[in-house]
Coordinates of C-alpha atoms in Angstrom, one line a residue:
M1 CA -20.2 27.6 21.3
E2 CA -17.4 25.1 21.5
I3 CA -14.7 27.8 21.5
Y4 CA -16.0 29.4 24.7
S5 CA -16.2 26.0 26.5
N6 CA -12.6 25.4 25.5
L7 CA -11.6 28.8 26.9
R8 CA -13.3 27.9 30.2
A9 CA -11.4 24.6 30.2
G10 CA -8.2 26.5 29.6
E11 CA -8.7 28.3 32.9
K12 CA -7.7 25.1 34.7
G13 CA -4.2 25.3 33.3
A14 CA -3.9 28.9 34.3
W15 CA -5.1 28.3 37.9
L16 CA -2.7 25.3 38.2
S17 CA 0.2 27.5 37.0
I18 CA -0.7 30.3 39.4
G19 CA -0.9 28.0 42.4
T20 CA 2.3 26.2 41.6
Y21 CA 4.2 29.5 41.0
I22 CA 3.0 31.0 44.3
F23 CA 4.2 28.0 46.2
L24 CA 7.5 27.6 44.5
S25 CA 8.4 31.3 44.4
A26 CA 7.8 31.7 48.1
M27 CA 9.8 28.6 48.9
K28 CA 12.7 29.7 46.6
L29 CA 12.9 33.2 48.0
I30 CA 12.8 32.1 51.6
V31 CA 15.3 29.2 51.2
G32 CA 17.5 31.2 48.8
Y33 CA 17.7 34.0 51.4
L34 CA 18.4 31.7 54.3
G35 CA 20.7 29.5 52.3
A36 CA 22.7 32.4 50.8
S37 CA 22.0 31.5 47.1
A38 CA 21.7 34.3 44.7
A39 CA 20.8 31.9 41.9
L40 CA 17.8 30.4 43.8
K41 CA 16.6 33.9 44.8
A42 CA 16.8 34.9 41.1
D43 CA 14.9 31.8 40.2
G44 CA 12.3 32.7 42.8
L45 CA 11.9 36.2 41.3
N46 CA 11.5 34.6 37.9
N47 CA 8.6 32.6 39.2
T48 CA 7.0 35.8 40.6
T49 CA 6.9 37.1 37.0
D50 CA 5.3 33.8 36.0
I51 CA 2.6 34.4 38.5
V52 CA 1.8 37.7 36.8
A53 CA 2.0 36.1 33.3
S54 CA -0.4 33.3 34.4
I55 CA -2.8 35.8 35.9
A56 CA -2.7 37.8 32.7
V57 CA -3.5 34.6 30.8
L58 CA -6.4 33.9 33.2
I59 CA -7.8 37.4 32.8
G60 CA -7.4 37.2 29.0
L61 CA -9.3 33.8 28.9
R62 CA -12.1 35.3 31.0
I63 CA -12.5 38.4 28.9
S64 CA -12.2 36.3 25.7
Q65 CA -15.3 34.4 26.6
K66 CA -17.5 37.5 26.3
P67 CA -19.6 37.1 23.1
P68 CA -19.5 39.6 20.3
D69 CA -21.4 42.8 20.9
R70 CA -22.3 46.0 19.0
V71 CA -18.7 47.4 19.2
H72 CA -16.7 44.1 19.1
R73 CA -18.2 42.3 16.1
Y74 CA -15.4 39.7 16.1
G75 CA -15.8 39.1 19.9
H76 CA -13.2 39.7 22.5
L77 CA -10.7 36.9 21.6
R78 CA -7.7 39.3 21.4
A79 CA -8.0 40.1 25.1
E80 CA -5.5 37.4 26.1
T81 CA -3.0 38.8 23.6
I82 CA -3.3 42.2 25.2
A83 CA -2.8 40.6 28.6
S84 CA 0.3 38.8 27.4
L85 CA 1.7 42.1 26.1
I86 CA 1.2 43.7 29.6
A87 CA 2.8 40.7 31.2
S88 CA 5.9 40.9 29.0
F89 CA 6.6 44.5 30.2
I90 CA 6.4 43.3 33.9
M91 CA 8.7 40.4 33.1
M92 CA 11.2 42.7 31.5
V93 CA 11.4 44.9 34.5
V94 CA 12.0 42.0 36.9
G95 CA 14.6 40.5 34.5
L96 CA 16.5 43.8 34.4
Q97 CA 16.3 44.0 38.2
V98 CA 17.8 40.4 38.5
L99 CA 20.6 41.4 36.0
S100 CA 21.4 44.6 38.0
T101 CA 21.6 42.7 41.3
S102 CA 23.8 39.9 39.7
I103 CA 26.2 42.4 38.2
R104 CA 26.7 44.2 41.5
G105 CA 27.3 40.8 43.1
M106 CA 30.0 40.0 40.7
F107 CA 32.1 43.0 41.7
A108 CA 31.5 42.3 45.4
P109 CA 30.8 38.6 45.6
I110 CA 29.8 37.0 48.9
Q111 CA 32.3 34.3 49.8
E112 CA 29.8 32.2 51.8
A113 CA 28.8 29.0 49.8
P114 CA 25.1 28.4 49.5
S115 CA 23.4 25.7 51.6
S116 CA 23.0 22.3 50.0
L117 CA 19.2 22.6 50.8
T118 CA 19.0 25.3 48.1
A119 CA 20.1 22.8 45.4
V120 CA 17.5 20.3 46.7
V121 CA 14.8 23.0 46.4
A122 CA 15.9 23.8 42.9
L123 CA 15.8 20.2 41.7
F124 CA 12.4 19.7 43.5
S125 CA 11.1 22.8 41.7
A126 CA 12.3 21.5 38.3
A127 CA 10.4 18.2 38.9
I128 CA 7.2 20.0 39.9
M129 CA 7.4 22.3 36.9
Y130 CA 7.9 19.4 34.5
V131 CA 4.7 17.8 35.8
V132 CA 2.8 21.0 35.3
Y133 CA 4.3 21.4 31.8
R134 CA 3.1 18.0 30.8
Y135 CA -0.4 18.7 32.2
N136 CA -0.8 22.0 30.4
L137 CA 0.6 20.7 27.2
A138 CA -1.9 17.8 27.2
L139 CA -4.7 20.3 28.0
A140 CA -3.6 22.7 25.2
D141 CA -3.7 19.8 22.7
K142 CA -7.1 18.8 23.9
I143 CA -8.8 22.2 23.6
N144 CA -6.5 23.6 20.9
S145 CA -5.6 26.7 23.0
S146 CA -2.5 28.7 21.9
A147 CA -2.6 30.6 25.2
V148 CA -2.4 27.4 27.3
R149 CA 0.2 26.0 25.0
A150 CA 2.3 29.1 25.5
A151 CA 1.9 28.7 29.3
A152 CA 3.0 25.1 29.0
Y153 CA 6.2 26.1 27.2
D154 CA 6.8 28.7 29.9
N155 CA 6.5 25.9 32.5
R156 CA 9.1 23.9 30.6
S157 CA 11.5 26.8 30.4
D158 CA 11.1 27.3 34.2
A159 CA 11.9 23.6 34.8
L160 CA 15.1 24.1 32.7
V161 CA 16.0 27.3 34.6
S162 CA 15.7 25.4 37.9
I163 CA 18.0 22.7 36.7
G164 CA 20.5 25.3 35.7
T165 CA 20.1 26.9 39.1
A166 CA 20.8 23.6 40.8
I167 CA 24.0 23.1 38.7
G168 CA 25.2 26.6 39.7
I169 CA 24.5 26.1 43.4
L170 CA 26.3 22.7 43.4
A171 CA 29.3 24.4 41.7
A172 CA 29.3 27.1 44.4
I173 CA 29.1 24.4 47.2
F174 CA 32.2 22.7 45.8
G175 CA 34.3 25.8 45.9
F176 CA 33.2 28.1 43.1
P177 CA 30.9 30.6 44.6
I178 CA 31.1 32.9 41.6
I179 CA 29.2 30.3 39.6
D180 CA 26.2 30.9 41.8
I181 CA 26.2 34.6 40.8
I182 CA 26.9 33.8 37.2
T183 CA 23.9 31.5 37.2
A184 CA 21.7 34.3 38.6
L185 CA 22.9 36.5 35.8
L186 CA 21.9 33.8 33.2
V187 CA 18.5 33.5 34.9
G188 CA 18.0 37.2 34.4
L189 CA 18.9 36.9 30.8
I190 CA 16.4 34.1 30.4
I191 CA 13.7 36.2 31.9
I192 CA 14.4 39.0 29.5
K193 CA 14.6 36.7 26.5
T194 CA 11.2 35.2 27.5
A195 CA 9.7 38.7 27.9
I196 CA 11.0 39.7 24.4
E197 CA 9.5 36.6 22.8
I198 CA 6.1 37.1 24.5
F199 CA 6.2 40.8 23.5
W200 CA 7.1 40.0 19.9
E201 CA 4.4 37.3 19.5
A202 CA 1.8 39.6 20.9
V203 CA 2.8 42.5 18.7
V204 CA 2.7 40.3 15.6
T205 CA -0.8 39.1 16.4
L206 CA -2.1 42.6 17.3
T207 CA -0.7 44.0 14.0
D208 CA -2.4 41.2 12.0
G209 CA 0.7 39.2 11.3
F210 CA 0.0 35.7 10.0
D211 CA 1.9 32.5 9.5
T212 CA 3.2 32.4 5.9
E213 CA 3.4 28.6 5.9
E214 CA -0.2 28.2 7.0
T215 CA -1.2 30.7 4.3
E216 CA 0.5 28.7 1.6
T217 CA -1.1 25.5 2.8
L218 CA -4.6 27.1 2.8
R219 CA -3.9 28.4 -0.7
K220 CA -3.2 24.9 -2.0
L221 CA -6.2 23.4 -0.3
I222 CA -8.6 26.1 -1.6
A223 CA -7.1 25.9 -5.1
G224 CA -8.0 22.2 -5.1
V225 CA -11.7 22.9 -4.5
E226 CA -13.8 21.9 -7.5
G227 CA -15.0 25.0 -9.3
V228 CA -12.2 27.4 -8.1
I229 CA -10.3 28.7 -11.1
Q230 CA -8.0 31.2 -9.5
I231 CA -7.2 32.7 -6.1
T232 CA -6.8 36.4 -6.5
D233 CA -6.4 37.3 -2.8
L234 CA -5.8 35.5 0.4
K235 CA -5.0 36.9 3.8
G236 CA -5.5 36.0 7.4
R237 CA -5.4 37.3 11.0
S238 CA -5.5 35.8 14.4
H239 CA -8.0 36.5 17.3
G240 CA -6.9 34.4 20.3
N241 CA -6.8 30.8 19.1
M242 CA -9.2 31.6 16.2
N243 CA -8.0 32.4 12.7
F244 CA -10.0 34.5 10.2
I245 CA -9.2 34.0 6.5
D246 CA -10.3 36.4 3.8
V247 CA -10.1 34.8 0.4
T248 CA -11.2 36.0 -3.1
V249 CA -11.6 33.3 -5.8
T250 CA -12.7 33.4 -9.4
V251 CA -15.2 30.9 -10.9
N252 CA -17.0 30.3 -14.1
P253 CA -18.8 33.5 -14.9
Y254 CA -21.8 31.6 -16.2
L255 CA -22.6 29.8 -13.0
N256 CA -25.8 30.9 -11.2
V257 CA -25.9 32.2 -7.6
I258 CA -26.7 28.8 -6.1
E259 CA -23.8 27.0 -7.9
S260 CA -21.4 29.8 -6.9
H261 CA -22.6 29.6 -3.3
K262 CA -22.0 25.8 -3.2
I263 CA -18.4 26.5 -4.1
S264 CA -18.1 29.0 -1.3
D265 CA -19.6 26.5 1.1
Q266 CA -17.0 23.9 0.0
I267 CA -14.2 26.3 0.5
E268 CA -15.4 27.0 4.1
A269 CA -15.7 23.3 4.8
T270 CA -12.2 22.6 3.4
V271 CA -10.7 25.3 5.6
Q272 CA -12.5 24.1 8.7
H273 CA -11.5 20.5 8.1
F274 CA -7.8 21.7 7.9
N275 CA -8.3 23.8 11.1
P276 CA -11.5 23.6 13.1
Y277 CA -10.7 27.0 14.7
C278 CA -10.4 28.8 11.3
I279 CA -13.2 30.7 9.7
A280 CA -13.1 31.6 6.0
L281 CA -14.8 34.6 4.6
V282 CA -15.2 33.9 0.8
H283 CA -15.7 36.4 -1.9
I284 CA -16.7 35.0 -5.4
E285 CA -15.8 36.8 -8.6
P286 CA -16.3 35.8 -12.3
H287 CA -13.2 34.6 -14.0
F288 CA -12.3 36.9 -16.9
I289 CA -10.2 35.6 -19.7
P290 CA -8.9 38.4 -22.0
S291 CA -9.8 37.9 -25.6
A292 CA -7.8 39.0 -28.6
T293 CA -9.8 42.1 -29.0
D294 CA -8.8 43.2 -25.5
S295 CA -5.2 43.5 -26.5
P296 CA -3.9 47.1 -27.1

């Protein structure tokens, strides 16, 4: 199926992120330690959490490619969501560690200004992460992968964090060493914020939360299908980058089975035209109009 080939293509983005983060985190931690920059070391720790998150995405993509079986009738598409949930916990722990180290540093700041090399490394890292962001975003658009798109946005936030780190380091070099520690504090907060966002998105997906705007759009499209008189129920849930829609519509009660089935097929085609990665499960009911004798 096309969805599984897309998941395999999405692994390229995960591998690119993993390789880039391993290289950058090692460089930042080493240079940050030798160059006495708390902000660069915090940024390096941030990238270590990104390695874990990218590995989680990779594992999730691998498991998601398993076809449906006797136990998992809908397949294993939610595996990447579970992996993201686990990664969010790891990111939270690292973010709290960076915060703790930064707060202790504010009460006993090191007066030594960081090396100018640390600022160069931060800016170099920002440029690299922006290139990775553009690649993963293009890949996500091509294969319509929400997981790869989330990884791309994480790449972009890391580029912004590195720019902020460079600014803090330059301020410390020019005589404001406390700015370097404050920047490390902000990096810790960004790590925690990202962890909370990933956690919340995963929880919403796993508890069958669904985008209300997309629901209303689908409602209007389905209502416009010829033969549909009324939509009595419409709900959806997400499995990875696939959406499953359950819709109940009423039709003319005097239609035969073949005519009703054609309406069902048209609804499914309309939904897939709107979103190729959306499957509609349609239930047809006869439309009942109360007569005067039905009134109490």
